[in-house]
Short mmCIF file of C-alpha atoms (C1' of nucleotides) in Angstrom, two decimals:
data_model
loop_
_atom_site.label_atom_id
_atom_site.label_comp_id
_atom_site.label_asym_id
_atom_site.label_seq_id
_atom_site.Cartn_x
_atom_site.Cartn_y
_atom_site.Cartn_z
CA MET L 1 0.00 0.00 0.00
CA LEU L 2 1.40 3.32 -1.12
CA LYS L 3 4.54 1.58 -2.19
CA LEU L 4 6.27 2.50 -5.39
CA SER L 5 6.35 -0.31 -7.90
CA LYS L 6 9.49 -2.09 -9.01
CA LYS L 7 8.90 -0.67 -12.44
CA ALA L 8 9.16 2.85 -11.11
CA GLU L 9 12.09 1.90 -8.96
CA TYR L 10 13.98 0.35 -11.86
CA ALA L 11 13.10 3.29 -14.06
CA PHE L 12 14.67 5.64 -11.56
CA MET L 13 17.73 3.46 -11.24
CA ALA L 14 18.14 3.28 -14.99
CA THR L 15 17.80 6.99 -15.56
CA ILE L 16 20.13 7.72 -12.67
CA TYR L 17 22.64 5.36 -14.22
CA LEU L 18 22.34 7.07 -17.58
CA ALA L 19 22.74 10.45 -15.93
CA SER L 20 26.01 9.42 -14.33
CA HIS L 21 27.46 7.51 -17.29
CA SER L 22 27.32 9.86 -20.21
CA GLY L 23 30.60 8.88 -21.81
CA ASN L 24 31.36 8.05 -25.40
CA GLU L 25 29.60 4.72 -25.45
CA TYR L 26 25.95 4.38 -24.65
CA PRO L 27 25.10 2.26 -21.64
CA THR L 28 23.06 -0.80 -22.55
CA ALA L 29 20.15 -2.42 -20.82
CA LYS L 30 22.36 -5.35 -19.90
CA GLU L 31 24.96 -3.09 -18.38
CA ILE L 32 22.36 -1.44 -16.19
CA ALA L 33 20.80 -4.74 -15.21
CA ASP L 34 24.16 -6.18 -14.24
CA ASN L 35 25.19 -3.11 -12.36
CA TYR L 36 22.17 -3.13 -10.11
CA LYS L 37 21.63 -6.88 -10.23
CA ILE L 38 18.08 -6.55 -11.45
CA PRO L 39 16.32 -8.59 -14.18
CA PHE L 40 17.60 -7.68 -17.61
CA GLN L 41 14.38 -8.28 -19.50
CA LEU L 42 12.51 -6.06 -17.14
CA VAL L 43 14.95 -3.18 -17.34
CA ALA L 44 14.97 -3.54 -21.10
CA LYS L 45 11.24 -3.18 -21.26
CA ILE L 46 11.27 -0.22 -18.94
CA LEU L 47 13.89 1.50 -21.04
CA GLN L 48 11.71 0.92 -24.06
CA ASN L 49 8.86 2.64 -22.29
CA LEU L 50 11.11 5.50 -21.38
CA ALA L 51 12.21 5.74 -24.99
CA LYS L 52 8.64 5.82 -26.23
CA ASN L 53 7.97 8.71 -23.94
CA ASN L 54 11.03 10.62 -25.07
CA ILE L 55 12.73 10.50 -21.72
CA VAL L 56 15.62 8.52 -23.14
CA ILE L 57 16.85 8.04 -26.68
CA SER L 58 17.59 4.54 -27.84
CA PHE L 59 20.22 3.43 -30.31
CA GLN L 60 19.79 0.09 -31.97
CA GLY L 61 22.41 -2.27 -33.31
CA VAL L 62 25.79 -3.35 -32.11
CA LYS L 63 27.02 -0.15 -30.51
CA GLY L 64 23.52 0.60 -29.35
CA GLY L 65 22.26 1.62 -25.96
CA TYR L 66 20.51 4.50 -24.29
CA LYS L 67 21.07 8.08 -23.30
CA LEU L 68 18.95 10.68 -21.60
CA ASN L 69 16.99 12.96 -23.89
CA LYS L 70 17.18 15.95 -21.55
CA ASN L 71 19.32 17.17 -18.71
CA PRO L 72 18.56 15.54 -15.37
CA ASP L 73 17.27 18.81 -13.99
CA GLU L 74 14.76 19.02 -16.81
CA ILE L 75 13.28 15.60 -16.19
CA SER L 76 10.51 15.49 -13.63
CA LEU L 77 10.05 12.30 -11.65
CA ILE L 78 6.43 12.28 -12.66
CA ASP L 79 7.45 11.99 -16.30
CA ILE L 80 9.39 8.86 -15.49
CA ILE L 81 6.58 7.40 -13.47
CA LYS L 82 3.97 8.12 -16.09
CA ALA L 83 6.14 6.58 -18.79
CA VAL L 84 6.43 3.36 -16.89
CA GLU L 85 3.24 3.05 -14.93
CA THR L 86 0.23 2.04 -16.96
CA ASN L 87 -2.51 3.20 -14.67
CA TYR L 88 -1.15 6.19 -12.93
CA LYS L 89 -4.13 8.24 -11.95
CA LEU L 90 -3.84 9.73 -8.55
CA THR L 91 -6.07 12.71 -8.95
CA GLU L 92 -8.89 11.16 -10.88
CA CYS L 93 -12.33 11.04 -9.37
CA MET L 94 -12.68 7.54 -8.04
CA LEU L 95 -16.36 7.14 -8.45
CA GLU L 96 -17.42 4.26 -10.61
CA GLY L 97 -21.05 3.98 -11.49
CA GLY L 98 -21.72 6.54 -8.84
CA ASP L 99 -24.14 9.36 -9.35
CA THR L 100 -21.80 11.88 -10.88
CA SER L 101 -24.60 14.15 -12.08
CA ASN L 102 -24.89 15.99 -8.80
CA CYS L 103 -21.17 15.77 -8.28
CA THR L 104 -19.35 19.06 -8.33
CA LEU L 105 -16.28 16.92 -8.69
CA VAL L 106 -13.82 18.14 -6.10
CA ASP L 107 -16.39 18.42 -3.34
CA CYS L 108 -18.00 15.12 -4.16
CA CYS L 109 -14.70 13.35 -4.21
CA LYS L 110 -13.74 14.98 -0.97
CA ILE L 111 -16.74 13.45 0.71
CA ARG L 112 -16.60 10.04 -0.86
CA ASP L 113 -12.90 9.78 -1.03
CA PRO L 114 -11.08 11.90 1.50
CA LEU L 115 -7.80 10.80 0.09
CA VAL L 116 -7.97 12.55 -3.23
CA GLU L 117 -6.51 15.68 -1.75
CA ILE L 118 -3.63 13.78 -0.22
CA GLN L 119 -2.95 11.92 -3.41
CA ARG L 120 -2.86 15.22 -5.23
CA LYS L 121 -0.17 16.40 -2.86
CA ILE L 122 1.91 13.34 -3.58
CA ASP L 123 1.37 13.95 -7.25
CA ILE L 124 2.67 17.49 -6.92
CA MET L 125 5.67 16.28 -5.01
CA PHE L 126 6.70 14.04 -7.88
CA GLN L 127 6.03 16.78 -10.34
CA GLU L 128 8.26 19.19 -8.49
CA THR L 129 11.16 16.80 -8.01
CA SER L 130 13.65 16.47 -10.82
CA LEU L 131 15.88 13.54 -11.61
CA LYS L 132 18.85 15.66 -10.71
CA GLN L 133 17.61 15.95 -7.16
CA ILE L 134 17.84 12.24 -6.58
CA LEU L 135 21.19 11.62 -8.21
CA MET M 1 1.14 1.94 -7.82
CA LEU M 2 1.19 4.46 -5.01
CA LYS M 3 -2.50 4.05 -4.63
CA LEU M 4 -4.06 4.02 -1.23
CA SER M 5 -5.77 0.77 -0.42
CA LYS M 6 -9.49 0.36 0.10
CA LYS M 7 -8.74 -0.56 3.67
CA ALA M 8 -7.17 2.81 4.29
CA GLU M 9 -9.92 4.54 2.38
CA TYR M 10 -12.65 2.80 4.38
CA ALA M 11 -10.78 3.49 7.59
CA PHE M 12 -10.76 7.18 6.78
CA MET M 13 -14.42 7.10 5.88
CA ALA M 14 -15.32 5.30 9.07
CA THR M 15 -13.37 7.63 11.31
CA ILE M 16 -14.75 10.64 9.50
CA TYR M 17 -18.22 9.27 10.04
CA LEU M 18 -17.57 8.76 13.73
CA ALA M 19 -16.17 12.25 14.00
CA SER M 20 -19.33 13.75 12.59
CA HIS M 21 -21.84 11.54 14.42
CA SER M 22 -20.97 11.80 18.07
CA GLY M 23 -24.50 11.74 19.44
CA ASN M 24 -25.96 9.68 22.23
CA GLU M 25 -25.96 6.39 20.40
CA TYR M 26 -22.82 4.88 19.03
CA PRO M 27 -22.70 4.40 15.27
CA THR M 28 -22.42 0.74 14.30
CA ALA M 29 -20.37 -0.91 11.58
CA LYS M 30 -23.57 -1.63 9.69
CA GLU M 31 -24.65 1.97 9.84
CA ILE M 32 -21.35 3.13 8.39
CA ALA M 33 -21.37 0.45 5.72
CA ASP M 34 -24.88 1.37 4.66
CA ASN M 35 -24.15 5.05 4.69
CA TYR M 36 -21.24 4.78 2.31
CA LYS M 37 -22.52 1.69 0.51
CA ILE M 38 -19.38 -0.26 1.23
CA PRO M 39 -19.06 -3.92 2.33
CA PHE M 40 -20.20 -4.37 5.90
CA GLN M 41 -17.85 -7.21 6.77
CA LEU M 42 -14.89 -5.25 5.60
CA VAL M 43 -15.76 -2.10 7.50
CA ALA M 44 -16.39 -4.20 10.57
CA LYS M 45 -12.95 -5.72 10.37
CA ILE M 46 -11.35 -2.36 9.81
CA LEU M 47 -13.11 -0.92 12.82
CA GLN M 48 -11.80 -3.84 14.85
CA ASN M 49 -8.31 -2.97 13.77
CA LEU M 50 -8.86 0.64 14.69
CA ALA M 51 -10.15 -0.47 18.09
CA LYS M 52 -7.10 -2.64 18.69
CA ASN M 53 -4.92 0.34 18.01
CA ASN M 54 -6.87 2.58 20.34
CA ILE M 55 -8.03 4.91 17.62
CA VAL M 56 -11.64 4.05 18.30
CA ILE M 57 -13.36 2.51 21.30
CA SER M 58 -15.76 -0.35 20.71
CA PHE M 59 -18.87 -1.18 22.67
CA GLN M 60 -20.23 -4.68 22.39
CA GLY M 61 -23.76 -5.89 22.81
CA VAL M 62 -27.12 -4.64 21.72
CA LYS M 63 -26.54 -0.92 22.01
CA GLY M 64 -22.99 -1.35 20.90
CA GLY M 65 -21.00 0.52 18.31
CA TYR M 66 -17.94 2.71 18.03
CA LYS M 67 -16.67 6.10 18.98
CA LEU M 68 -13.40 7.92 18.48
CA ASN M 69 -10.90 7.61 21.27
CA LYS M 70 -9.40 11.05 20.73
CA ASN M 71 -10.36 14.32 19.16
CA PRO M 72 -10.06 14.41 15.38
CA ASP M 73 -7.25 16.93 15.58
CA GLU M 74 -5.27 14.56 17.79
CA ILE M 75 -5.49 11.66 15.37
CA SER M 76 -2.79 11.55 12.74
CA LEU M 77 -3.62 9.94 9.43
CA ILE M 78 -0.58 7.77 9.78
CA ASP M 79 -2.03 6.24 12.94
CA ILE M 80 -5.09 5.21 10.99
CA ILE M 81 -3.04 3.83 8.14
CA LYS M 82 -0.74 1.89 10.41
CA ALA M 83 -3.69 0.42 12.29
CA VAL M 84 -5.21 -0.89 9.13
CA GLU M 85 -2.32 -1.65 6.84
CA THR M 86 -0.42 -4.81 7.67
CA ASN M 87 2.84 -4.10 5.94
CA TYR M 88 3.28 -0.39 6.10
CA LYS M 89 6.97 0.20 5.92
CA LEU M 90 7.88 2.98 3.59
CA THR M 91 11.10 4.09 5.11
CA GLU M 92 12.60 0.71 5.76
CA CYS M 93 15.78 -0.28 4.00
CA MET M 94 14.64 -2.25 1.00
CA LEU M 95 17.62 -4.46 0.61
CA GLU M 96 16.97 -8.15 0.79
CA GLY M 97 19.92 -10.44 0.89
CA GLY M 98 22.04 -7.52 -0.16
CA ASP M 99 25.43 -6.88 1.32
CA THR M 100 24.41 -4.81 4.28
CA SER M 101 27.77 -5.08 6.00
CA ASN M 102 29.30 -2.16 4.19
CA CYS M 103 25.99 -0.37 4.13
CA THR M 104 25.82 2.81 6.14
CA LEU M 105 22.10 2.39 5.76
CA VAL M 106 20.79 5.73 4.57
CA ASP M 107 23.50 6.23 1.97
CA CYS M 108 23.34 2.68 0.74
CA CYS M 109 19.61 2.86 0.37
CA LYS M 110 19.89 6.15 -1.38
CA ILE M 111 22.08 4.62 -4.00
CA ARG M 112 20.21 1.42 -4.49
CA ASP M 113 16.79 2.84 -3.98
CA PRO M 114 16.51 6.51 -4.76
CA LEU M 115 12.93 6.46 -3.71
CA VAL M 116 13.45 5.99 -0.03
CA GLU M 117 13.78 9.70 0.42
CA ILE M 118 10.60 10.36 -1.49
CA GLN M 119 8.70 7.75 0.41
CA ARG M 120 9.90 9.31 3.60
CA LYS M 121 8.38 12.58 2.49
CA ILE M 122 5.06 10.92 1.86
CA ASP M 123 5.32 9.34 5.26
CA ILE M 124 5.84 12.71 6.88
CA MET M 125 2.90 14.14 5.02
CA PHE M 126 0.59 11.56 6.52
CA GLN M 127 2.14 12.06 9.89
CA GLU M 128 1.50 15.76 9.81
CA THR M 129 -2.07 15.55 8.60
CA SER M 130 -4.76 15.08 11.21
CA LEU M 131 -8.17 13.52 10.80
CA LYS M 132 -9.72 16.91 11.46
CA GLN M 133 -8.05 18.29 8.35
CA ILE M 134 -9.91 15.92 6.08
CA LEU M 135 -13.33 16.18 7.67
"C1'" DT O 1 27.47 -12.14 -42.82
"C1'" DT O 2 27.65 -12.12 -38.03
"C1'" DA O 3 27.36 -10.57 -33.39
"C1'" DA O 4 25.34 -7.44 -30.32
"C1'" DA O 5 22.07 -4.60 -29.43
"C1'" DT O 6 16.90 -2.75 -29.15
"C1'" DA O 7 11.58 -3.68 -29.96
"C1'" DA O 8 7.57 -5.90 -28.83
"C1'" DG O 9 4.01 -8.89 -27.41
"C1'" DA O 10 2.51 -13.11 -25.37
"C1'" DC O 11 2.93 -15.79 -21.54
"C1'" DT O 12 3.65 -17.46 -16.65
"C1'" DT O 13 4.09 -17.01 -11.94
"C1'" DA O 14 3.78 -14.74 -7.52
"C1'" DA O 15 1.87 -11.68 -4.32
"C1'" DA O 16 -1.25 -8.43 -2.69
"C1'" DT O 17 -5.87 -6.87 -2.37
"C1'" DG O 18 -10.66 -7.06 -1.69
"C1'" DG O 19 -14.21 -9.44 -0.06
"C1'" DT O 20 -16.85 -13.42 2.26
"C1'" DC O 21 -18.24 -16.93 5.70
"C1'" DG O 22 -19.11 -19.04 10.05
"C1'" DG O 23 -18.90 -19.30 14.70
"C1'" DA O 24 -17.89 -17.22 19.33
"C1'" DC O 25 -18.68 -13.77 22.66
"C1'" DA O 26 -21.13 -9.59 24.88
"C1'" DT O 27 -25.08 -7.17 26.54
"C1'" DA O 28 -29.46 -4.45 26.71
"C1'" DA O 29 -34.22 -5.27 26.75
"C1'" DC O 30 -38.01 -8.09 27.45
"C1'" DG P 1 -32.96 -16.64 30.93
"C1'" DT P 2 -33.93 -15.95 26.30
"C1'" DT P 3 -33.56 -13.19 22.32
"C1'" DA P 4 -32.10 -9.70 19.24
"C1'" DT P 5 -28.38 -6.98 18.03
"C1'" DG P 6 -24.16 -5.90 18.23
"C1'" DT P 7 -18.68 -6.76 18.22
"C1'" DC P 8 -14.66 -10.17 17.68
"C1'" DC P 9 -11.72 -13.12 15.07
"C1'" DG P 10 -9.67 -16.35 12.15
"C1'" DA P 11 -9.88 -18.86 8.06
"C1'" DC P 12 -10.98 -18.81 3.48
"C1'" DC P 13 -11.72 -17.57 -1.56
"C1'" DA P 14 -11.61 -14.71 -5.77
"C1'" DT P 15 -9.78 -11.27 -8.35
"C1'" DT P 16 -6.51 -8.19 -9.74
"C1'" DT P 17 -2.08 -6.42 -10.11
"C1'" DA P 18 2.79 -6.82 -10.19
"C1'" DA P 19 6.89 -9.13 -11.44
"C1'" DG P 20 9.37 -11.73 -14.28
"C1'" DT P 21 10.21 -14.85 -18.49
"C1'" DC P 22 10.22 -16.42 -23.28
"C1'" DT P 23 10.31 -15.88 -28.08
"C1'" DT P 24 10.79 -13.71 -32.33
"C1'" DA P 25 11.75 -9.77 -35.16
"C1'" DT P 26 14.50 -5.83 -36.35
"C1'" DT P 27 18.57 -2.82 -36.47
"C1'" DT P 28 23.40 -1.90 -37.32
"C1'" DA P 29 28.69 -1.68 -36.64
"C1'" DA P 30 32.48 -4.32 -37.85
#
DNA sequence: TTAAATAAGACTTAAATGGTCGGACATAAC
DNA sequence: GTTATGTCCGACCATTTAAGTCTTATTTAA
């Protein structure tokens, strides 16, 4: 409960690794997996997600690998999370099949789900923290 | 991911209900369940957990029910969460089987799991928010 | 042409969550 | 002292989500 997923964790690790290894050669998924001793396939997939969302750039082929697409201080943690997490929806109204007609949204949610406000705060926290801050 | 569990949500609802219905009679688990249209059995169990952790006081028997044990401004959200959530351990070192011998804890965790710091912040947020604030 | 890399989707397994059931105990009211 | 109405508590089941694996295709430097 309220725990960050491995996906997010690995995504942070990978981007942190890329941020601190910006040499001539591009770090590969395998290199990252080995370094942190985490499953290769999983990291690979996560990097693909990050690539799709323009957080990293991927290079295919023999000398391939990954590099960050922006500077670490320009990458918000929420970008990384959203790239990796399929159903990331903290702030959404949680009513399902509820009577939303007489629901002035925020107020309604506040009554039925007192946590929305808190989740919004967490959301903001991720938004306001950059990758650089956790290097 | 990072979503609050139903247990926590129901616990908040229940305590909020108790906070706003402190009349002569004690609200029952059934009353709360009906009011919010949430599963009775589940709310009952959650209230039991809250009772065990001295957040609410339970009264058995015919005229039984529950009431808050403290004022809403004296109850921290983290108390409620901890009472209800079995494995709530955000700040704990996440290493398992890792080499903890040369691990000066905080630093080691920071390297291997950059999220510890963030999770700590979330922790603090819950600690500093009282039940009264979400009424 | 080959070796080393990413891309991608299907699949399997494991764990957590949400919810249910049944029986025991407590007590106010009759 | 019996009954109705409540809490207490542990075991259980079902579903969903998360985590990890497998396989095949594609790209590209040497």
